[in-house]
Structure formats: C-alpha cells, structure tokens
C-alpha cells in the first residue's frame, strides 16, 4: 500500500524469504512489516532504501550482508528472534538510536559500523561472538548490555566508540573481554573498578 508517495511493504503470508536485492534502492519505502513466518532477509534486500523508517520482522532469524545498508532514516527495528546478523547488515543506518537483540548469537563484522546515532545496544545471553569492527565508529554509543564470555569480542569491535561509559553484564567473566574494548583510558578505568562492575545486575535495563 501507499501513503501518498510513501510505500509500506507488507509481506504476503506465503513468503518466508525476502530475496536478495528485492527492494534495493527503493527510496519511497518507509515501513516493512513481516509476518511470523518470514525467516530470512537476504543480502542487499533493502540496500539504500534511504526513507525506510521502521522494520517489523518478528520471525526473522537471519539478516544477510548489506540487507539494510545505508537505510539512513531507520529508527525502529523489531526483531525478537533474530539469531545472526551478517556483515554490514545495518551499516550506515545513521538514524538508529537503539537496538534490542534478545536472541542474537552472532554479530558479524561491520554489522553496525557508522550507526552514528546509536546510543544503546542490548544483547541477550545467547550471544556467542561479535566480530571485528561490528560497532566501530558508533560515535554516540553510551551503553551496551552483553554476556561477557571468553573469546566473545575481537579486536576493534568498539573502536571509535569514545562515549561508551556503561557495560551491563548478563553473565560471565570480565577480565579477558574488557581488554578488547576501544579506549585505553576507558579500559584502565574499568579495570580499576572491576569489582564494582562485576556486581551489575544480570538483567539491568540498558535503556
């Protein structure tokens, strides 16, 4: 349907996969509404949809590379079952202010790079890995909730996130992971306060 010149994409009940490049470059799309049966959004499906503001994908488990690359207006993402976010999937989503990923297991490289308005990221305890530069240059990022585990974070994940001040722990040991975060001064401060940080409640609100 259309709202004036704007397009709202409502996925048909028979569709389970949004195919690669299906809507690439459609600059009038403002909203995507998926039903529970949509499981995957393939690569570049909404690449450069610069007016897309809202994405509702309650059953999607995989978002492939560049799926929402340069969706400059995107502010609202609902994705309760999302398990894997592939390379650069949300890169350059410069209006995205928060993201809640309760089911995510893997965040690949550059997934949220240059999401410069992102202030809060909340990731549940199913997370197994965040790969290189996933949140690099998220200049406004202030708070993240993650389940700190051995080998969870690679180098440069948070490089450029100089405003990152709060890490809420879901569970796990802090010492090895803290050294992978971006700012040396920030890491040192955090290590000095290691005992108090370990007391943060596992279900602390990251909002």
Short mmCIF file of C-alpha atoms in Angstrom, two decimals:
data_model
loop_
_atom_site.label_atom_id
_atom_site.label_comp_id
_atom_site.label_asym_id
_atom_site.label_seq_id
_atom_site.Cartn_x
_atom_site.Cartn_y
_atom_site.Cartn_z
CA UNK A 1 0.00 0.00 0.00
CA UNK A 2 0.90 3.65 -0.44
CA UNK A 3 0.67 6.59 1.92
CA UNK A 4 0.90 9.45 -0.52
CA UNK A 5 4.20 8.88 -2.28
CA UNK A 6 5.40 6.60 0.51
CA UNK A 7 5.32 2.81 0.26
CA UNK A 8 4.61 0.37 3.11
CA UNK A 9 5.80 -3.16 2.36
CA UNK A 10 3.54 -5.82 3.95
CA UNK A 11 4.91 -9.29 3.26
CA UNK A 12 2.40 -11.84 1.96
CA UNK A 13 1.65 -14.80 4.22
CA UNK A 14 3.13 -17.27 1.70
CA UNK A 15 6.55 -15.58 1.64
CA UNK A 16 9.21 -16.94 4.01
CA UNK A 17 12.31 -15.30 2.48
CA UNK A 18 12.79 -11.76 1.18
CA UNK A 19 15.10 -12.34 -1.74
CA UNK A 20 18.43 -10.69 -2.41
CA UNK A 21 18.18 -7.15 -3.82
CA UNK A 22 14.36 -7.39 -3.85
CA UNK A 23 13.85 -3.74 -2.89
CA UNK A 24 17.34 -2.36 -3.39
CA UNK A 25 17.29 1.38 -4.00
CA UNK A 26 13.53 1.83 -3.48
CA UNK A 27 13.70 5.24 -1.84
CA UNK A 28 9.97 5.63 -1.20
CA UNK A 29 9.69 2.66 1.17
CA UNK A 30 9.03 3.88 4.72
CA UNK A 31 8.00 0.69 6.52
CA UNK A 32 8.50 -3.08 6.32
CA UNK A 33 6.02 -5.38 8.07
CA UNK A 34 6.82 -9.10 8.11
CA UNK A 35 4.60 -11.87 9.47
CA UNK A 36 5.95 -14.52 11.86
CA UNK A 37 6.70 -16.91 9.01
CA UNK A 38 9.35 -14.73 7.36
CA UNK A 39 12.65 -16.32 8.41
CA UNK A 40 15.35 -14.64 6.34
CA UNK A 41 16.15 -11.34 4.67
CA UNK A 42 18.76 -11.95 2.01
CA UNK A 43 21.69 -9.78 1.00
CA UNK A 44 21.08 -6.20 -0.11
CA UNK A 45 17.30 -6.69 0.07
CA UNK A 46 16.77 -3.11 1.30
CA UNK A 47 20.16 -1.67 0.39
CA UNK A 48 19.99 2.12 0.05
CA UNK A 49 16.32 2.39 0.98
CA UNK A 50 17.03 5.81 2.40
CA UNK A 51 13.46 6.59 3.58
CA UNK A 52 12.86 3.30 5.41
CA UNK A 53 11.99 4.21 9.00
CA UNK A 54 10.51 1.11 10.61
CA UNK A 55 11.17 -2.63 10.28
CA UNK A 56 8.95 -5.23 11.95
CA UNK A 57 10.32 -8.77 11.49
CA UNK A 58 9.19 -10.90 14.45
CA UNK A 59 10.15 -14.29 12.99
CA UNK A 60 13.32 -13.43 11.08
CA UNK A 61 16.37 -15.37 12.28
CA UNK A 62 18.94 -14.30 9.68
CA UNK A 63 19.66 -10.89 8.18
CA UNK A 64 22.26 -11.28 5.46
CA UNK A 65 25.06 -8.95 4.44
CA UNK A 66 24.16 -5.38 3.43
CA UNK A 67 20.44 -6.13 3.89
CA UNK A 68 19.73 -2.69 5.39
CA UNK A 69 22.95 -0.95 4.34
CA UNK A 70 22.53 2.85 4.18
CA UNK A 71 18.94 2.92 5.37
CA UNK A 72 19.58 6.43 6.60
CA UNK A 73 16.13 7.07 8.13
CA UNK A 74 15.80 3.76 10.00
CA UNK A 75 14.92 4.35 13.66
CA UNK A 76 12.80 1.36 14.76
CA UNK A 77 13.76 -2.31 14.39
CA UNK A 78 11.66 -5.08 15.99
CA UNK A 79 13.44 -8.43 15.71
CA UNK A 80 12.79 -10.70 18.70
CA UNK A 81 14.00 -13.95 17.09
CA UNK A 82 16.97 -12.65 15.14
CA UNK A 83 19.95 -15.01 15.60
CA UNK A 84 22.54 -13.99 13.01
CA UNK A 85 23.40 -10.55 11.68
CA UNK A 86 25.77 -10.80 8.76
CA UNK A 87 28.47 -8.45 7.56
CA UNK A 88 27.48 -4.78 7.20
CA UNK A 89 23.79 -5.63 7.57
CA UNK A 90 22.92 -2.33 9.29
CA UNK A 91 25.98 -0.33 8.31
CA UNK A 92 25.36 3.39 7.83
CA UNK A 93 21.92 3.29 9.49
CA UNK A 94 22.71 6.72 10.82
CA UNK A 95 19.31 7.39 12.49
CA UNK A 96 19.15 4.17 14.51
CA UNK A 97 19.25 5.16 18.20
CA UNK A 98 18.80 1.82 19.97
CA UNK A 99 18.76 -1.88 19.20
CA UNK A 100 17.45 -4.79 21.27
CA UNK A 101 18.69 -8.25 20.24
CA UNK A 102 17.45 -10.79 22.81
CA UNK A 103 18.06 -13.88 20.64
CA UNK A 104 21.14 -12.96 18.63
CA UNK A 105 24.02 -15.47 18.56
CA UNK A 106 26.39 -13.95 16.00
CA UNK A 107 27.07 -10.34 15.00
CA UNK A 108 29.44 -10.31 12.04
CA UNK A 109 31.98 -7.67 11.08
CA UNK A 110 30.89 -4.10 10.39
CA UNK A 111 27.26 -5.01 11.17
CA UNK A 112 26.52 -1.67 12.83
CA UNK A 113 29.51 0.37 11.74
CA UNK A 114 28.81 4.08 11.32
CA UNK A 115 25.47 3.88 13.12
CA UNK A 116 26.43 7.27 14.46
CA UNK A 117 23.18 7.98 16.39
CA UNK A 118 23.17 4.62 18.20
CA UNK A 119 23.27 5.21 21.96
CA UNK A 120 22.10 1.87 23.42
CA UNK A 121 22.65 -1.74 22.33
CA UNK A 122 21.16 -4.59 24.35
CA UNK A 123 22.21 -8.15 23.52
CA UNK A 124 20.88 -11.25 25.28
CA UNK A 125 22.77 -14.18 26.80
CA UNK A 126 22.64 -16.35 23.66
CA UNK A 127 25.41 -14.30 22.08
CA UNK A 128 28.46 -16.34 21.07
CA UNK A 129 30.52 -13.87 19.04
CA UNK A 130 30.83 -10.26 17.95
CA UNK A 131 33.27 -9.98 15.06
CA UNK A 132 35.69 -7.26 14.02
CA UNK A 133 34.53 -3.65 13.81
CA UNK A 134 30.88 -4.61 14.37
CA UNK A 135 30.22 -1.38 16.29
CA UNK A 136 33.17 0.63 15.11
CA UNK A 137 32.60 4.38 14.81
CA UNK A 138 29.26 4.30 16.61
CA UNK A 139 30.17 7.71 17.95
CA UNK A 140 27.14 8.14 20.23
CA UNK A 141 27.16 4.66 21.78
CA UNK A 142 26.96 5.09 25.56
CA UNK A 143 25.66 1.80 26.91
CA UNK A 144 25.77 -1.85 25.95
CA UNK A 145 24.42 -4.98 27.59
CA UNK A 146 26.36 -8.12 26.70
CA UNK A 147 27.03 -11.59 28.13
CA UNK A 148 30.78 -11.41 28.59
CA UNK A 149 32.42 -14.75 27.78
CA UNK A 150 35.87 -15.89 26.75
CA UNK A 151 36.51 -15.13 23.08
CA UNK A 152 33.30 -13.17 22.69
CA UNK A 153 34.79 -9.97 21.27
CA UNK A 154 37.54 -9.49 18.69
CA UNK A 155 39.85 -6.50 18.36
CA UNK A 156 38.42 -3.22 17.08
CA UNK A 157 34.77 -4.09 17.80
CA UNK A 158 34.23 -0.81 19.67
CA UNK A 159 36.99 1.32 18.17
CA UNK A 160 35.79 4.90 17.84
CA UNK A 161 33.09 4.45 20.48
CA UNK A 162 34.64 7.03 22.76
CA UNK A 163 31.35 7.76 24.56
CA UNK A 164 30.90 4.17 25.73
CA UNK A 165 30.56 4.52 29.50
CA UNK A 166 28.28 1.71 30.73
CA UNK A 167 28.65 -2.04 30.26
CA UNK A 168 25.87 -4.09 31.81
CA UNK A 169 26.85 -7.71 32.24
CA UNK A 170 24.45 -10.52 31.53
CA UNK A 171 26.89 -13.08 32.91
CA UNK A 172 30.49 -14.28 32.58
CA UNK A 173 33.98 -13.15 33.42
CA UNK A 174 35.04 -9.63 32.61
CA UNK A 175 38.82 -9.59 32.55
CA UNK A 176 39.62 -11.00 29.12
CA UNK A 177 36.86 -9.20 27.28
CA UNK A 178 37.41 -5.76 28.74
CA UNK A 179 40.83 -5.57 27.08
CA UNK A 180 39.20 -5.74 23.63
CA UNK A 181 37.20 -2.55 24.12
CA UNK A 182 38.26 0.62 22.39
CA UNK A 183 39.63 3.38 24.59
CA UNK A 184 42.79 2.61 26.57
CA UNK A 185 41.91 5.16 29.24
CA UNK A 186 38.40 3.75 29.46
CA UNK A 187 39.72 0.20 29.78
CA UNK A 188 42.06 1.25 32.55
CA UNK A 189 39.27 2.98 34.44
CA UNK A 190 37.05 -0.05 34.02
CA UNK A 191 39.74 -2.41 35.26
CA UNK A 192 40.26 -0.25 38.34
CA UNK A 193 36.57 -0.61 39.09
CA UNK A 194 36.43 -4.30 38.17
CA UNK A 195 34.91 -5.46 41.43
CA UNK A 196 32.05 -2.99 41.33
CA UNK A 197 31.29 -3.72 37.67
CA UNK A 198 31.02 -7.42 38.44
CA UNK A 199 28.14 -6.53 40.75
CA UNK A 200 25.96 -5.08 37.98
CA UNK A 201 22.70 -6.98 37.92
CA UNK A 202 22.44 -9.51 35.10
CA UNK A 203 19.10 -8.12 33.93
CA UNK A 204 19.93 -4.46 34.31
CA UNK A 205 17.98 -2.21 31.96
CA UNK A 206 20.22 -0.94 29.21
CA UNK A 207 17.71 1.75 28.20
#
